[in-house]
């Protein structure tokens, strides 16, 4: 059986062939190129944005450096007066030498160094205490009106271990019992009160200790034997020093 193609069939076949060729060239040839071009354009735009950001950072660098220098100066001023971090032995040596160089005697010394950063409440009648109390009142009002804060959020906000974790300041509580002349004891107490170091007197008390001293000027004569009462002035003082991390 013989089939003959008409002119119309030939034209239709040619059209379909051209269409298939165009689709194949477009899908496997042109489309990947366009896709790569768009990808490259996106990368170019990203690099341009990064370049603009870096240029902006460069222009801001002098201002940031000036702010860092100013902040460093503030940090150094804030650290001024704080003791460096010391161990118990170093604290013992420091204050024992201070007592001895003051012409006094050290009878007893106890040191307790806190393992957690320090938080010191302001004086109850100070402006700081008043402002803090107002803030606490506002916070309580906000908490009552906001029911979205669950218990897990509250525990995270008010965790004692994390509240003051960034202060870098630690307290060492020192209790000393020293003796000597009353004038020297008073001068030693005044020196602690007037020191530029971060130190807080917690309490102190003066007392007298009497002891009987046996005197024997002549061993062969009982009449020369005598007893004297010796009075020693003592000062028991408890104070806190504040140490700052370097």
PDB file of C-alpha atoms in Angstrom:
ATOM      1  CA  UNK A   1       0.000   0.000   0.000  1.00  0.00           C
ATOM      2  CA  UNK A   2       1.451   3.329  -1.022  1.00  0.00           C
ATOM      3  CA  UNK A   3       0.946   6.581   0.895  1.00  0.00           C
ATOM      4  CA  UNK A   4       1.422   9.916  -0.718  1.00  0.00           C
ATOM      5  CA  UNK A   5       2.049  13.114   1.252  1.00  0.00           C
ATOM      6  CA  UNK A   6       0.232  16.153   0.189  1.00  0.00           C
ATOM      7  CA  UNK A   7       1.764  19.599   0.266  1.00  0.00           C
ATOM      8  CA  UNK A   8      -0.253  20.369   3.363  1.00  0.00           C
ATOM      9  CA  UNK A   9       1.191  17.333   5.181  1.00  0.00           C
ATOM     10  CA  UNK A  10       4.705  18.340   4.205  1.00  0.00           C
ATOM     11  CA  UNK A  11       4.229  21.849   5.514  1.00  0.00           C
ATOM     12  CA  UNK A  12       2.767  20.517   8.767  1.00  0.00           C
ATOM     13  CA  UNK A  13       5.670  18.080   9.202  1.00  0.00           C
ATOM     14  CA  UNK A  14       8.205  20.821   8.546  1.00  0.00           C
ATOM     15  CA  UNK A  15       6.445  23.092  11.061  1.00  0.00           C
ATOM     16  CA  UNK A  16       6.454  20.374  13.743  1.00  0.00           C
ATOM     17  CA  UNK A  17      10.130  19.632  13.134  1.00  0.00           C
ATOM     18  CA  UNK A  18      11.058  23.291  13.422  1.00  0.00           C
ATOM     19  CA  UNK A  19       8.936  23.607  16.574  1.00  0.00           C
ATOM     20  CA  UNK A  20      10.629  20.611  18.216  1.00  0.00           C
ATOM     21  CA  UNK A  21      14.058  21.960  17.299  1.00  0.00           C
ATOM     22  CA  UNK A  22      13.230  25.401  18.719  1.00  0.00           C
ATOM     23  CA  UNK A  23      11.864  23.882  21.944  1.00  0.00           C
ATOM     24  CA  UNK A  24      14.912  21.656  22.397  1.00  0.00           C
ATOM     25  CA  UNK A  25      17.348  24.479  21.689  1.00  0.00           C
ATOM     26  CA  UNK A  26      15.423  26.766  24.017  1.00  0.00           C
ATOM     27  CA  UNK A  27      15.145  24.289  26.899  1.00  0.00           C
ATOM     28  CA  UNK A  28      18.578  22.670  26.738  1.00  0.00           C
ATOM     29  CA  UNK A  29      20.496  25.564  25.279  1.00  0.00           C
ATOM     30  CA  UNK A  30      19.013  28.999  25.974  1.00  0.00           C
ATOM     31  CA  UNK A  31      17.284  28.353  29.332  1.00  0.00           C
ATOM     32  CA  UNK A  32      20.444  27.198  31.204  1.00  0.00           C
ATOM     33  CA  UNK A  33      22.287  30.244  29.904  1.00  0.00           C
ATOM     34  CA  UNK A  34      19.511  32.575  31.093  1.00  0.00           C
ATOM     35  CA  UNK A  35      19.437  30.770  34.436  1.00  0.00           C
ATOM     36  CA  UNK A  36      23.200  31.189  34.847  1.00  0.00           C
ATOM     37  CA  UNK A  37      22.949  34.863  33.889  1.00  0.00           C
ATOM     38  CA  UNK A  38      20.274  35.480  36.521  1.00  0.00           C
ATOM     39  CA  UNK A  39      22.383  33.640  39.114  1.00  0.00           C
ATOM     40  CA  UNK A  40      25.419  35.736  38.236  1.00  0.00           C
ATOM     41  CA  UNK A  41      23.329  38.909  38.432  1.00  0.00           C
ATOM     42  CA  UNK A  42      22.176  37.877  41.932  1.00  0.00           C
ATOM     43  CA  UNK A  43      25.774  37.256  43.032  1.00  0.00           C
ATOM     44  CA  UNK A  44      26.866  40.588  41.577  1.00  0.00           C
ATOM     45  CA  UNK A  45      24.091  42.365  43.477  1.00  0.00           C
ATOM     46  CA  UNK A  46      25.069  40.570  46.684  1.00  0.00           C
ATOM     47  CA  UNK A  47      28.705  41.609  46.221  1.00  0.00           C
ATOM     48  CA  UNK A  48      27.627  45.191  45.540  1.00  0.00           C
ATOM     49  CA  UNK A  49      25.577  45.239  48.736  1.00  0.00           C
ATOM     50  CA  UNK A  50      28.521  43.785  50.668  1.00  0.00           C
ATOM     51  CA  UNK A  51      30.822  46.379  49.144  1.00  0.00           C
ATOM     52  CA  UNK A  52      28.485  49.213  50.151  1.00  0.00           C
ATOM     53  CA  UNK A  53      28.237  47.809  53.680  1.00  0.00           C
ATOM     54  CA  UNK A  54      32.009  47.527  53.985  1.00  0.00           C
ATOM     55  CA  UNK A  55      32.463  51.057  52.665  1.00  0.00           C
ATOM     56  CA  UNK A  56      29.965  52.306  55.230  1.00  0.00           C
ATOM     57  CA  UNK A  57      31.837  50.447  57.984  1.00  0.00           C
ATOM     58  CA  UNK A  58      35.104  51.990  56.814  1.00  0.00           C
ATOM     59  CA  UNK A  59      33.629  55.472  56.999  1.00  0.00           C
ATOM     60  CA  UNK A  60      32.304  54.708  60.500  1.00  0.00           C
ATOM     61  CA  UNK A  61      35.611  53.206  61.697  1.00  0.00           C
ATOM     62  CA  UNK A  62      37.113  56.466  63.075  1.00  0.00           C
ATOM     63  CA  UNK A  63      33.923  57.157  65.029  1.00  0.00           C
ATOM     64  CA  UNK A  64      33.831  53.589  66.376  1.00  0.00           C
ATOM     65  CA  UNK A  65      37.510  53.774  67.369  1.00  0.00           C
ATOM     66  CA  UNK A  66      36.859  57.068  69.173  1.00  0.00           C
ATOM     67  CA  UNK A  67      33.909  55.488  70.996  1.00  0.00           C
ATOM     68  CA  UNK A  68      36.043  52.481  71.956  1.00  0.00           C
ATOM     69  CA  UNK A  69      38.780  54.752  73.291  1.00  0.00           C
ATOM     70  CA  UNK A  70      36.242  56.732  75.306  1.00  0.00           C
ATOM     71  CA  UNK A  71      34.699  53.529  76.615  1.00  0.00           C
ATOM     72  CA  UNK A  72      38.138  52.178  77.546  1.00  0.00           C
ATOM     73  CA  UNK A  73      38.829  55.349  79.515  1.00  0.00           C
ATOM     74  CA  UNK A  74      35.507  54.996  81.314  1.00  0.00           C
ATOM     75  CA  UNK A  75      36.310  51.381  82.135  1.00  0.00           C
ATOM     76  CA  UNK A  76      39.705  52.336  83.523  1.00  0.00           C
ATOM     77  CA  UNK A  77      38.125  55.082  85.633  1.00  0.00           C
ATOM     78  CA  UNK A  78      35.454  52.669  86.850  1.00  0.00           C
ATOM     79  CA  UNK A  79      38.130  50.142  87.808  1.00  0.00           C
ATOM     80  CA  UNK A  80      40.134  52.735  89.703  1.00  0.00           C
ATOM     81  CA  UNK A  81      40.055  52.013  93.404  1.00  0.00           C
ATOM     82  CA  UNK A  82      39.017  48.396  93.091  1.00  0.00           C
ATOM     83  CA  UNK A  83      41.383  45.814  94.446  1.00  0.00           C
ATOM     84  CA  UNK A  84      42.765  43.282  92.020  1.00  0.00           C
ATOM     85  CA  UNK A  85      41.608  39.700  92.320  1.00  0.00           C
ATOM     86  CA  UNK A  86      43.424  38.173  95.295  1.00  0.00           C
ATOM     87  CA  UNK A  87      43.496  34.840  97.044  1.00  0.00           C
ATOM     88  CA  UNK A  88      42.992  34.448 100.797  1.00  0.00           C
ATOM     89  CA  UNK A  89      46.742  34.252 101.358  1.00  0.00           C
ATOM     90  CA  UNK A  90      47.336  37.430  99.369  1.00  0.00           C
ATOM     91  CA  UNK A  91      44.631  39.284 101.310  1.00  0.00           C
ATOM     92  CA  UNK A  92      46.074  38.002 104.595  1.00  0.00           C
ATOM     93  CA  UNK A  93      49.560  39.177 103.650  1.00  0.00           C
ATOM     94  CA  UNK A  94      48.352  42.585 102.463  1.00  0.00           C
ATOM     95  CA  UNK A  95      46.328  43.557 105.537  1.00  0.00           C
ATOM     96  CA  UNK A  96      48.675  41.929 108.047  1.00  0.00           C
ATOM     97  CA  UNK A  97      51.516  44.028 106.633  1.00  0.00           C
ATOM     98  CA  UNK A  98      49.245  47.072 106.799  1.00  0.00           C
ATOM     99  CA  UNK A  99      48.577  46.418 110.501  1.00  0.00           C
ATOM    100  CA  UNK A 100      52.234  45.821 111.332  1.00  0.00           C
ATOM    101  CA  UNK A 101      53.449  48.914 109.478  1.00  0.00           C
ATOM    102  CA  UNK A 102      50.889  50.910 111.490  1.00  0.00           C
ATOM    103  CA  UNK A 103      52.645  49.855 114.706  1.00  0.00           C
ATOM    104  CA  UNK A 104      49.868  47.501 115.773  1.00  0.00           C
ATOM    105  CA  UNK A 105      49.531  43.809 116.525  1.00  0.00           C
ATOM    106  CA  UNK A 106      47.359  41.346 114.613  1.00  0.00           C
ATOM    107  CA  UNK A 107      45.696  38.810 116.901  1.00  0.00           C
ATOM    108  CA  UNK A 108      43.127  37.245 114.624  1.00  0.00           C
ATOM    109  CA  UNK A 109      42.059  37.421 110.984  1.00  0.00           C
ATOM    110  CA  UNK A 110      39.246  35.712 109.105  1.00  0.00           C
ATOM    111  CA  UNK A 111      38.609  35.997 105.347  1.00  0.00           C
ATOM    112  CA  UNK A 112      35.522  35.002 103.401  1.00  0.00           C
ATOM    113  CA  UNK A 113      35.633  35.465  99.607  1.00  0.00           C
ATOM    114  CA  UNK A 114      32.340  35.317  97.722  1.00  0.00           C
ATOM    115  CA  UNK A 115      32.275  32.924  94.780  1.00  0.00           C
ATOM    116  CA  UNK A 116      29.548  34.932  93.006  1.00  0.00           C
ATOM    117  CA  UNK A 117      29.682  38.445  91.548  1.00  0.00           C
ATOM    118  CA  UNK A 118      28.693  41.172  93.970  1.00  0.00           C
ATOM    119  CA  UNK A 119      25.372  42.991  94.177  1.00  0.00           C
ATOM    120  CA  UNK A 120      25.136  45.786  96.719  1.00  0.00           C
ATOM    121  CA  UNK A 121      21.763  47.317  97.474  1.00  0.00           C
ATOM    122  CA  UNK A 122      21.707  51.146  97.532  1.00  0.00           C
ATOM    123  CA  UNK A 123      21.085  53.090 100.721  1.00  0.00           C
ATOM    124  CA  UNK A 124      17.357  52.956 101.439  1.00  0.00           C
ATOM    125  CA  UNK A 125      16.898  56.741 101.484  1.00  0.00           C
ATOM    126  CA  UNK A 126      19.042  57.491  98.450  1.00  0.00           C
ATOM    127  CA  UNK A 127      17.738  58.628  95.053  1.00  0.00           C
ATOM    128  CA  UNK A 128      18.932  55.352  93.551  1.00  0.00           C
ATOM    129  CA  UNK A 129      16.782  53.343  95.977  1.00  0.00           C
ATOM    130  CA  UNK A 130      13.752  55.566  95.237  1.00  0.00           C
ATOM    131  CA  UNK A 131      14.139  55.149  91.482  1.00  0.00           C
ATOM    132  CA  UNK A 132      14.577  51.383  91.857  1.00  0.00           C
ATOM    133  CA  UNK A 133      11.428  51.112  93.963  1.00  0.00           C
ATOM    134  CA  UNK A 134       9.454  53.053  91.337  1.00  0.00           C
ATOM    135  CA  UNK A 135      10.763  50.742  88.623  1.00  0.00           C
ATOM    136  CA  UNK A 136       9.759  47.699  90.660  1.00  0.00           C
ATOM    137  CA  UNK A 137       6.231  49.125  91.057  1.00  0.00           C
ATOM    138  CA  UNK A 138       5.973  49.670  87.310  1.00  0.00           C
ATOM    139  CA  UNK A 139       7.225  46.158  86.652  1.00  0.00           C
ATOM    140  CA  UNK A 140       4.616  44.680  88.995  1.00  0.00           C
ATOM    141  CA  UNK A 141       1.876  46.581  87.172  1.00  0.00           C
ATOM    142  CA  UNK A 142       3.137  45.361  83.815  1.00  0.00           C
ATOM    143  CA  UNK A 143       3.312  41.783  85.071  1.00  0.00           C
ATOM    144  CA  UNK A 144      -0.303  41.893  86.244  1.00  0.00           C
ATOM    145  CA  UNK A 145      -1.513  43.187  82.887  1.00  0.00           C
ATOM    146  CA  UNK A 146       0.595  40.826  80.777  1.00  0.00           C
ATOM    147  CA  UNK A 147      -0.450  37.180  81.002  1.00  0.00           C
ATOM    148  CA  UNK A 148       1.894  36.035  78.247  1.00  0.00           C
ATOM    149  CA  UNK A 149       4.875  35.634  80.603  1.00  0.00           C
ATOM    150  CA  UNK A 150       4.959  32.025  81.748  1.00  0.00           C
ATOM    151  CA  UNK A 151       6.860  30.520  84.652  1.00  0.00           C
ATOM    152  CA  UNK A 152       9.808  29.434  82.527  1.00  0.00           C
ATOM    153  CA  UNK A 153      10.290  33.013  81.295  1.00  0.00           C
ATOM    154  CA  UNK A 154      10.146  34.346  84.852  1.00  0.00           C
ATOM    155  CA  UNK A 155      12.706  31.848  86.105  1.00  0.00           C
ATOM    156  CA  UNK A 156      15.021  32.828  83.266  1.00  0.00           C
ATOM    157  CA  UNK A 157      14.650  36.549  83.945  1.00  0.00           C
ATOM    158  CA  UNK A 158      15.123  36.357  87.699  1.00  0.00           C
ATOM    159  CA  UNK A 159      17.775  33.644  87.906  1.00  0.00           C
ATOM    160  CA  UNK A 160      20.106  34.682  90.710  1.00  0.00           C
ATOM    161  CA  UNK A 161      23.060  32.979  89.060  1.00  0.00           C
ATOM    162  CA  UNK A 162      22.688  35.056  85.884  1.00  0.00           C
ATOM    163  CA  UNK A 163      21.414  38.393  87.186  1.00  0.00           C
ATOM    164  CA  UNK A 164      24.824  39.808  88.107  1.00  0.00           C
ATOM    165  CA  UNK A 165      27.012  37.553  85.979  1.00  0.00           C
ATOM    166  CA  UNK A 166      28.546  40.461  84.047  1.00  0.00           C
ATOM    167  CA  UNK A 167      29.645  42.724  86.907  1.00  0.00           C
ATOM    168  CA  UNK A 168      33.085  41.176  87.334  1.00  0.00           C
ATOM    169  CA  UNK A 169      33.232  42.493  90.925  1.00  0.00           C
ATOM    170  CA  UNK A 170      33.676  40.172  93.890  1.00  0.00           C
ATOM    171  CA  UNK A 171      33.514  40.791  97.633  1.00  0.00           C
ATOM    172  CA  UNK A 172      35.890  39.590 100.307  1.00  0.00           C
ATOM    173  CA  UNK A 173      34.668  39.976 103.901  1.00  0.00           C
ATOM    174  CA  UNK A 174      37.514  40.413 106.403  1.00  0.00           C
ATOM    175  CA  UNK A 175      37.240  40.263 110.174  1.00  0.00           C
ATOM    176  CA  UNK A 176      40.289  41.341 112.153  1.00  0.00           C
ATOM    177  CA  UNK A 177      41.214  41.678 115.782  1.00  0.00           C
ATOM    178  CA  UNK A 178      44.144  44.000 116.316  1.00  0.00           C
ATOM    179  CA  UNK A 179      45.730  45.606 119.354  1.00  0.00           C
ATOM    180  CA  UNK A 180      48.043  48.448 120.263  1.00  0.00           C
ATOM    181  CA  UNK A 181      47.956  52.044 121.370  1.00  0.00           C
ATOM    182  CA  UNK A 182      44.529  53.638 121.216  1.00  0.00           C
ATOM    183  CA  UNK A 183      45.742  56.509 119.046  1.00  0.00           C
ATOM    184  CA  UNK A 184      47.225  54.098 116.525  1.00  0.00           C
ATOM    185  CA  UNK A 185      44.053  52.008 116.478  1.00  0.00           C
ATOM    186  CA  UNK A 186      41.965  55.099 115.757  1.00  0.00           C
ATOM    187  CA  UNK A 187      44.419  56.195 113.056  1.00  0.00           C
ATOM    188  CA  UNK A 188      44.231  52.742 111.475  1.00  0.00           C
ATOM    189  CA  UNK A 189      40.421  52.873 111.474  1.00  0.00           C
ATOM    190  CA  UNK A 190      40.489  56.359 109.962  1.00  0.00           C
ATOM    191  CA  UNK A 191      42.872  55.173 107.235  1.00  0.00           C
ATOM    192  CA  UNK A 192      40.393  52.459 106.249  1.00  0.00           C
ATOM    193  CA  UNK A 193      37.507  54.925 106.244  1.00  0.00           C
ATOM    194  CA  UNK A 194      39.390  57.471 104.133  1.00  0.00           C
ATOM    195  CA  UNK A 195      41.036  55.113 101.685  1.00  0.00           C
ATOM    196  CA  UNK A 196      40.447  55.623  97.975  1.00  0.00           C
ATOM    197  CA  UNK A 197      40.119  51.885  97.507  1.00  0.00           C
ATOM    198  CA  UNK A 198      36.703  50.273  97.290  1.00  0.00           C
ATOM    199  CA  UNK A 199      36.216  49.274 100.904  1.00  0.00           C
ATOM    200  CA  UNK A 200      33.179  49.297 103.186  1.00  0.00           C
ATOM    201  CA  UNK A 201      33.294  49.196 106.977  1.00  0.00           C
ATOM    202  CA  UNK A 202      30.603  46.788 108.196  1.00  0.00           C
ATOM    203  CA  UNK A 203      31.114  47.148 111.943  1.00  0.00           C
ATOM    204  CA  UNK A 204      33.800  47.760 114.547  1.00  0.00           C
ATOM    205  CA  UNK A 205      34.157  47.778 118.314  1.00  0.00           C
ATOM    206  CA  UNK A 206      36.863  48.864 120.748  1.00  0.00           C
ATOM    207  CA  UNK A 207      37.545  46.890 123.896  1.00  0.00           C
ATOM    208  CA  UNK A 208      40.090  46.532 126.665  1.00  0.00           C
ATOM    209  CA  UNK A 209      41.885  43.390 127.708  1.00  0.00           C
ATOM    210  CA  UNK A 210      43.616  43.252 131.067  1.00  0.00           C
ATOM    211  CA  UNK A 211      46.426  40.906 131.980  1.00  0.00           C
ATOM    212  CA  UNK A 212      48.494  40.453 135.153  1.00  0.00           C
ATOM    213  CA  UNK A 213      52.243  40.739 134.703  1.00  0.00           C
ATOM    214  CA  UNK A 214      54.593  39.337 137.329  1.00  0.00           C
ATOM    215  CA  UNK A 215      57.570  41.553 138.252  1.00  0.00           C
ATOM    216  CA  UNK A 216      60.531  40.273 140.243  1.00  0.00           C
ATOM    217  CA  UNK A 217      63.333  42.822 140.592  1.00  0.00           C
ATOM    218  CA  UNK A 218      65.363  40.729 143.031  1.00  0.00           C
ATOM    219  CA  UNK A 219      65.110  36.976 143.078  1.00  0.00           C
ATOM    220  CA  UNK A 220      66.520  36.778 146.656  1.00  0.00           C
ATOM    221  CA  UNK A 221      64.083  39.264 148.126  1.00  0.00           C
ATOM    222  CA  UNK A 222      60.440  38.398 148.455  1.00  0.00           C
ATOM    223  CA  UNK A 223      59.603  42.002 149.291  1.00  0.00           C
ATOM    224  CA  UNK A 224      60.519  43.124 145.784  1.00  0.00           C
ATOM    225  CA  UNK A 225      58.050  40.754 144.157  1.00  0.00           C
ATOM    226  CA  UNK A 226      55.058  42.568 142.603  1.00  0.00           C
ATOM    227  CA  UNK A 227      52.262  42.158 140.107  1.00  0.00           C
ATOM    228  CA  UNK A 228      51.265  44.772 137.557  1.00  0.00           C
ATOM    229  CA  UNK A 229      47.965  44.984 135.685  1.00  0.00           C
ATOM    230  CA  UNK A 230      48.540  45.671 132.003  1.00  0.00           C
ATOM    231  CA  UNK A 231      45.702  47.040 129.880  1.00  0.00           C
ATOM    232  CA  UNK A 232      45.664  46.388 126.155  1.00  0.00           C
ATOM    233  CA  UNK A 233      43.378  48.268 123.798  1.00  0.00           C
ATOM    234  CA  UNK A 234      41.938  46.131 121.002  1.00  0.00           C
ATOM    235  CA  UNK A 235      39.865  46.791 117.928  1.00  0.00           C
ATOM    236  CA  UNK A 236      37.647  44.182 116.306  1.00  0.00           C
ATOM    237  CA  UNK A 237      36.595  45.271 112.849  1.00  0.00           C
ATOM    238  CA  UNK A 238      34.735  43.725 109.950  1.00  0.00           C
ATOM    239  CA  UNK A 239      35.014  45.278 106.505  1.00  0.00           C
ATOM    240  CA  UNK A 240      34.469  44.344 102.883  1.00  0.00           C
ATOM    241  CA  UNK A 241      36.833  44.900 100.004  1.00  0.00           C
ATOM    242  CA  UNK A 242      35.690  44.852  96.395  1.00  0.00           C
ATOM    243  CA  UNK A 243      37.900  43.135  93.837  1.00  0.00           C
ATOM    244  CA  UNK A 244      37.584  43.628  90.107  1.00  0.00           C
ATOM    245  CA  UNK A 245      38.550  41.283  87.308  1.00  0.00           C
ATOM    246  CA  UNK A 246      41.191  42.605  84.955  1.00  0.00           C
TER     247      UNK A 246
END
